[in-house]
Structures are given as structure tokens and as C-alpha cells.
Coordinates of C-alpha atoms in Angstrom, one line a residue:
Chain A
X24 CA -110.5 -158.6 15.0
X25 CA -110.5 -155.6 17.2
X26 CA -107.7 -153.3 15.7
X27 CA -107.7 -150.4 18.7
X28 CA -108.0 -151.3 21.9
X29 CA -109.1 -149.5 24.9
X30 CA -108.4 -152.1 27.7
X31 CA -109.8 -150.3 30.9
X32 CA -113.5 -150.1 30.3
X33 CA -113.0 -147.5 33.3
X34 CA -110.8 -144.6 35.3
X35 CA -110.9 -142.9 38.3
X36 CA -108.3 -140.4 39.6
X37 CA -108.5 -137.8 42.5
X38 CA -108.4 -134.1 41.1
X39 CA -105.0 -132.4 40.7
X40 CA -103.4 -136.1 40.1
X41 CA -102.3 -137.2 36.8
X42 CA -104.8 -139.3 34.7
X43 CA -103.2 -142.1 32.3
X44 CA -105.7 -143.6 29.5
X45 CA -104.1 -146.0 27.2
X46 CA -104.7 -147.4 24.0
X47 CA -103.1 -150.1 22.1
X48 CA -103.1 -151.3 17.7
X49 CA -102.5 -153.9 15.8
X50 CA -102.2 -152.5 12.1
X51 CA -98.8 -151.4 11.6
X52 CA -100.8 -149.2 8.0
X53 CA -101.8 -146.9 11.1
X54 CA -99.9 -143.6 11.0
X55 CA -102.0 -141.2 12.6
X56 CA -103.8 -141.2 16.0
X57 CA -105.9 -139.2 17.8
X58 CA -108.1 -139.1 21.1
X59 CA -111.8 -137.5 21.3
X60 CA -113.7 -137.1 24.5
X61 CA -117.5 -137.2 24.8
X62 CA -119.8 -136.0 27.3
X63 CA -123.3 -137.6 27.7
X64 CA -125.8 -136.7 24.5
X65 CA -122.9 -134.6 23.0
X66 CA -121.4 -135.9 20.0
X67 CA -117.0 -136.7 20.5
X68 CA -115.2 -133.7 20.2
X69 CA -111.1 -134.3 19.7
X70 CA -108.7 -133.2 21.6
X71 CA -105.7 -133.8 20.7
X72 CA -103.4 -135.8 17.9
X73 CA -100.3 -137.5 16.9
X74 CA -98.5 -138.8 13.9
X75 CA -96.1 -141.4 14.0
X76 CA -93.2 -139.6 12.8
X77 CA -93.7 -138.2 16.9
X78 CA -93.2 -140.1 19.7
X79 CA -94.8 -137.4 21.8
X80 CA -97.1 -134.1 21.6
X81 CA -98.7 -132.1 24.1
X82 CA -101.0 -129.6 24.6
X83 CA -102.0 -127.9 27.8
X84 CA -102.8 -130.3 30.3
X85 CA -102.7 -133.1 27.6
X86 CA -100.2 -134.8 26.6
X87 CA -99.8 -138.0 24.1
X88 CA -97.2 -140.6 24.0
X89 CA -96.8 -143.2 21.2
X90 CA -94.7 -146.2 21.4
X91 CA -94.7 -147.6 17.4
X92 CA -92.3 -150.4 18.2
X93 CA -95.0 -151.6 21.4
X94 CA -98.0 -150.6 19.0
X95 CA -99.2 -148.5 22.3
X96 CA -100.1 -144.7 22.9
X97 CA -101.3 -142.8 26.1
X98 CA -103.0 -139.8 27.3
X99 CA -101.5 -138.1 30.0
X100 CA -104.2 -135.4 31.5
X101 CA -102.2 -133.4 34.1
X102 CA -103.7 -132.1 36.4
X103 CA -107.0 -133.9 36.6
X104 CA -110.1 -131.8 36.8
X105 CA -113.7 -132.5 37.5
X106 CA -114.9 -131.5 34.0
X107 CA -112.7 -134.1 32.4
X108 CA -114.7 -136.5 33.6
X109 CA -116.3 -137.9 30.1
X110 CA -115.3 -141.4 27.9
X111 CA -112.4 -140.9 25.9
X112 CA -112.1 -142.4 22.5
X113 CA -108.7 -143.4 20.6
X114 CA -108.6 -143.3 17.0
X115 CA -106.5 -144.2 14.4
X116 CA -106.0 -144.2 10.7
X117 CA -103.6 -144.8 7.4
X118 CA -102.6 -141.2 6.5
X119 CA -103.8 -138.1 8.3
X120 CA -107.1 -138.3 6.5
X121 CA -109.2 -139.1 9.5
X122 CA -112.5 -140.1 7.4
X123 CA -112.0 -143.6 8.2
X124 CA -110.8 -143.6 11.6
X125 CA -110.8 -146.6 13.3
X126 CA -111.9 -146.1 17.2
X127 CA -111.8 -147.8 20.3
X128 CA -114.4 -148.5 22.7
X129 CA -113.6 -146.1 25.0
X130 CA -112.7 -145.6 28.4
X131 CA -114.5 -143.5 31.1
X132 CA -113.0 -141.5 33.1
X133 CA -114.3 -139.9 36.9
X134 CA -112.4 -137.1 38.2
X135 CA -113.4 -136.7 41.9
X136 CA -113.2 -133.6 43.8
Chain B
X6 CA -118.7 -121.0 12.8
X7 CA -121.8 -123.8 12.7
X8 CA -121.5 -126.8 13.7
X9 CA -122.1 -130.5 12.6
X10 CA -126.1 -130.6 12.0
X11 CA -127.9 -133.7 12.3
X12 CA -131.2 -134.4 11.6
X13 CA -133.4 -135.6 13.2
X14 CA -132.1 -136.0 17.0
X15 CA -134.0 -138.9 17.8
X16 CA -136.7 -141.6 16.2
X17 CA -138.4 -144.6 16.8
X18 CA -139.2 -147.0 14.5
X19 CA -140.4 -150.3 13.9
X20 CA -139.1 -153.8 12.1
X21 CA -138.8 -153.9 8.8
X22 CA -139.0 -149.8 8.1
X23 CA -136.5 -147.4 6.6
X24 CA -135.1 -144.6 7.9
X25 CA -133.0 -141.6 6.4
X26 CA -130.7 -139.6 8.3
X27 CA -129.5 -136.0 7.8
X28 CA -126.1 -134.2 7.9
X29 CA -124.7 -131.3 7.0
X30 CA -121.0 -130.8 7.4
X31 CA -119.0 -127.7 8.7
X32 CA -119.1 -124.8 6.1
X33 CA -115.6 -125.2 3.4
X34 CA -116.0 -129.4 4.8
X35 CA -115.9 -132.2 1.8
X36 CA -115.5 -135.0 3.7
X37 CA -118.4 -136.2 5.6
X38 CA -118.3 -139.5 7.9
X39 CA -120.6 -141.6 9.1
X40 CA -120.0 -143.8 12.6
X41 CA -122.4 -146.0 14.5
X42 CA -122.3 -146.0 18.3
X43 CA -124.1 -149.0 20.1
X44 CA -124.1 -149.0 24.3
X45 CA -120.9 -150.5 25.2
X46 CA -119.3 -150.3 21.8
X47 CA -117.1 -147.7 20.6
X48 CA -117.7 -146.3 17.0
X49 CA -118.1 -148.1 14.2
X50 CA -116.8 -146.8 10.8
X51 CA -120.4 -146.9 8.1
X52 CA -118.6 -144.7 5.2
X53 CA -117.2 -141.6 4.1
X54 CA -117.9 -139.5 1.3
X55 CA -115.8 -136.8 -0.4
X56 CA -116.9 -134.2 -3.0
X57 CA -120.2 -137.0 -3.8
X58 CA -117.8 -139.8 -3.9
X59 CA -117.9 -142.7 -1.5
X60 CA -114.6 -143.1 -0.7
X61 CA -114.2 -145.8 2.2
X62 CA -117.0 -148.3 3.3
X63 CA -117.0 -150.2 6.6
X64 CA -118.3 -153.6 7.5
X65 CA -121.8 -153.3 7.1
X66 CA -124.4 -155.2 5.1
X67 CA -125.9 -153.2 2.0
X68 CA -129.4 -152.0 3.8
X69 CA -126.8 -149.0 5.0
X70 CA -126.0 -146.9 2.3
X71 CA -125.5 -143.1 1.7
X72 CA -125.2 -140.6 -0.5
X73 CA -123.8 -137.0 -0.8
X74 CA -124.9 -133.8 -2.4
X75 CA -123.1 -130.9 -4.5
X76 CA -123.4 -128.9 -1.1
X77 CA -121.2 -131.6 0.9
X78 CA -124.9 -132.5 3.1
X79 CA -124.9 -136.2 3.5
X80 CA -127.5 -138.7 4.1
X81 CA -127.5 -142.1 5.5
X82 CA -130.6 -144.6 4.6
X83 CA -131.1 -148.2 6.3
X84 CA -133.4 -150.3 4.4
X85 CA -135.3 -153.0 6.6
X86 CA -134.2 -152.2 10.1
X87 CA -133.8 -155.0 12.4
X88 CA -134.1 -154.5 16.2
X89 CA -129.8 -154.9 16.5
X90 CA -130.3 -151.0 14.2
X91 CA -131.0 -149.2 17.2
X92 CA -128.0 -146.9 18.3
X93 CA -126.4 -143.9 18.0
X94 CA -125.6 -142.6 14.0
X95 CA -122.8 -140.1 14.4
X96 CA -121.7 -137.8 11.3
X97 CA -118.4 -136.2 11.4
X98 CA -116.8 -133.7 8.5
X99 CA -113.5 -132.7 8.2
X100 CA -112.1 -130.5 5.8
X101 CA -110.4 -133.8 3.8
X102 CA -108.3 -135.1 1.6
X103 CA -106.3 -135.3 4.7
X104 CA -108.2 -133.1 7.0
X105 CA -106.9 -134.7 10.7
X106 CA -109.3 -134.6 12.8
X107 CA -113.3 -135.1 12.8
X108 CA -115.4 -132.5 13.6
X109 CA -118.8 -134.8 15.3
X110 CA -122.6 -133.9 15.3
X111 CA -124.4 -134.6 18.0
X112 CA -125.4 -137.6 16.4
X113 CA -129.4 -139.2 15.6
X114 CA -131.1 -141.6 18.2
X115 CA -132.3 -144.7 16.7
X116 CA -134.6 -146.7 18.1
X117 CA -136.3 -149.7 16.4
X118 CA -139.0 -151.7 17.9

């Protein structure tokens, strides 16, 4: 049983154009989410975060949504850029201890010029 | 500010071996994580250890275990590989009990043959 899921295996967006990744949950015990991104023989670095008392947080270009009563978050990139193009991993977790984060499989994204 | 150090970056080995992996966390990190990342899979949760304490274990039979030291440096061990071993073993640190986000290493290469 596949708690996070990370439907689109794949994602590509023109530069300057917004890029949507989404990620969807089953356990309702998850109250903290986040999204990495990982470039080829790098390890994930994260990039951004939300907890469920939010239903939105932004950061720059990035921006995450969460939707508890759907079990659903995105990531908004806006605009797209070249060197976002990596696989983006959603997380989640019970409490904002992340040790035991429960991922998704990830979704790669291409930005093309 | 170092990094996430893992050692070493890549290794092959064959059925039936053992293999120990090394980490060492962030400076000031406790908690030190350990994911495994197979080709088309996103990250699977192994354990996670604060202050020398295992504190959550995933899904995986006992030939995985770890262990951590008085200096937060971690180490993973898998008894008997099987040829389904072979991925990528990612350790993250955070700075724990509820430290948000996971700080990755670059992660060790396994390959058994």
C-alpha cells in the first residue's frame, strides 16, 4: 500500500511557463510535507515545506498548495527554468520530525529552452 | 558547513556477502536516516537513529540493520546480499527530535552480482 503518490512518472513545460507537480496521501497521521529535488548522482536536496495547519507556502519561484480534505498537495515552480529540470520527490510524515519520511516515487521534470 | 558524508561512493559485491556502509551527519545533527533508492522506485524508509537509539524501522527483513555512535556517525550493514540489494543507500541527518527537513548524502552505489 503505496501511502504517497506521485502519479506522473513525467513533466515537461516550456521555460518561463508555470510547472505543476502533484502529489497525493492516504494516511490522515501525515502532518507534515515536504518536496526534495535530485539531480543525477547528487543526493535529494529539499526545497521547500508545509504543515498542515497551512494550506499554502511559498518561497521564490515555489510555491506549495495542500488540500487536507482531498489528501492532495502541489508544487507550483513559476517561472520554469532550465536548471529545474531534475525528479522531484514528495515526502511526508507524522509530526515535523522528518526522520521517517515517507516519499514518493518521483516525478521528472524537463524544462525546455 | 560540511555536508552529509557517505562512504564509500560506490561497490560491487557478490551473493551472499556483507557490506557496511558509512555516514556521518551534519555537525550539531542527532538524527541520522537511512533510505534505499532502487531505479524506478522512490525512497524507501531502512531506519533512523537518534542520539544511538533506533527510533523508527521500515519494512525490511533483519539482514539490514544499523547502528549509531556517540559522535552521531551511522552505519548500515546487510548481511547475505541478494541480487534485489543492489541500489542506491541514501543517509540523511537532520538536526531532530523534530528537525523538518533532511539534509541527504550523496548516497553509496550498491551493486551485487
Amino acid at each position: 500500500d503505496q501511502q504517497v503518490k506521485q502519479n506522473s512518472p513525467s513533466l515537461s513545460v516550456q521555460e518561463g511557463r508555470i510547472s505543476i507537480l502533484n502529489c497525493d496521501y492516504t494516511n490522515s497521521m501525515f502532518d507534515y510535507f515536504l518536496w526534495y529535488k535530485k539531480y543525477p548522482a547528487e543526493g535529494p536536496t529539499f526545497l521547500i515545506s508545509i504543515s498542515s495547519i497551512k494550506d499554502k507556502n511559498e518561497d521564490g519561484r515555489f510555491t506549495v498548495f495542500l488540500n487536507k480534505s482531498a489528501k492532495h498537495l502541489s508544487l507550483h515552480i513559476v517561472p520554469s527554468q532550465p536548471g529545474d529540470s531534475a525528479v522531484y520527490f514528495c515526502a511526508a510524515s507524522g509530526g515535523t520530525n522528518a526522520g521517517k519520511s515517507t516519499f514518493g516515487d518521483g516525478t521528472t521534470l524537463t524544462v525546455k529552452p | 558547513k560540511a555536508g552529509v558524508t557517505q562512504t564509500p561512493r560506490y561497490l560491487i559485491k557478490t551473493r551472499g556477502q556483507q557490506v557496511t556502509l558509512s555516514c556521518s551527519p551534519i555537525s550539531g545533527h542527532r538524527s541520522v536516516s537511512w533510505y534505499q533508492q532502487t531505479p524506478g522506485q522512490g525512497l524507501q524508509f531502512l531506519f533512523e537513529y537518534f542520539s544511538e537509539t533506533q527510533r523508527n524501522k521500515g519494512n525490511f527483513p533483519g539482514r539490514f540493520s544499523g547502528r549509531q555512535f556517540s559522535n552521531s556517525r551511522s552505519e548500515m550493514n546487510v548481511s547475505t546480499l541478494e541480487l534485489g540489494d543492489s541500489a542506491l543507500y541514501l543517509c540523511a541527518s537532520s538536526s531532530g527530535p523534530n528537525g523538518g527537513e533532511l539534509f541527504f548524502g550523496e548516497g553509496s552505489r550498491l551493486t551485487v552480482l
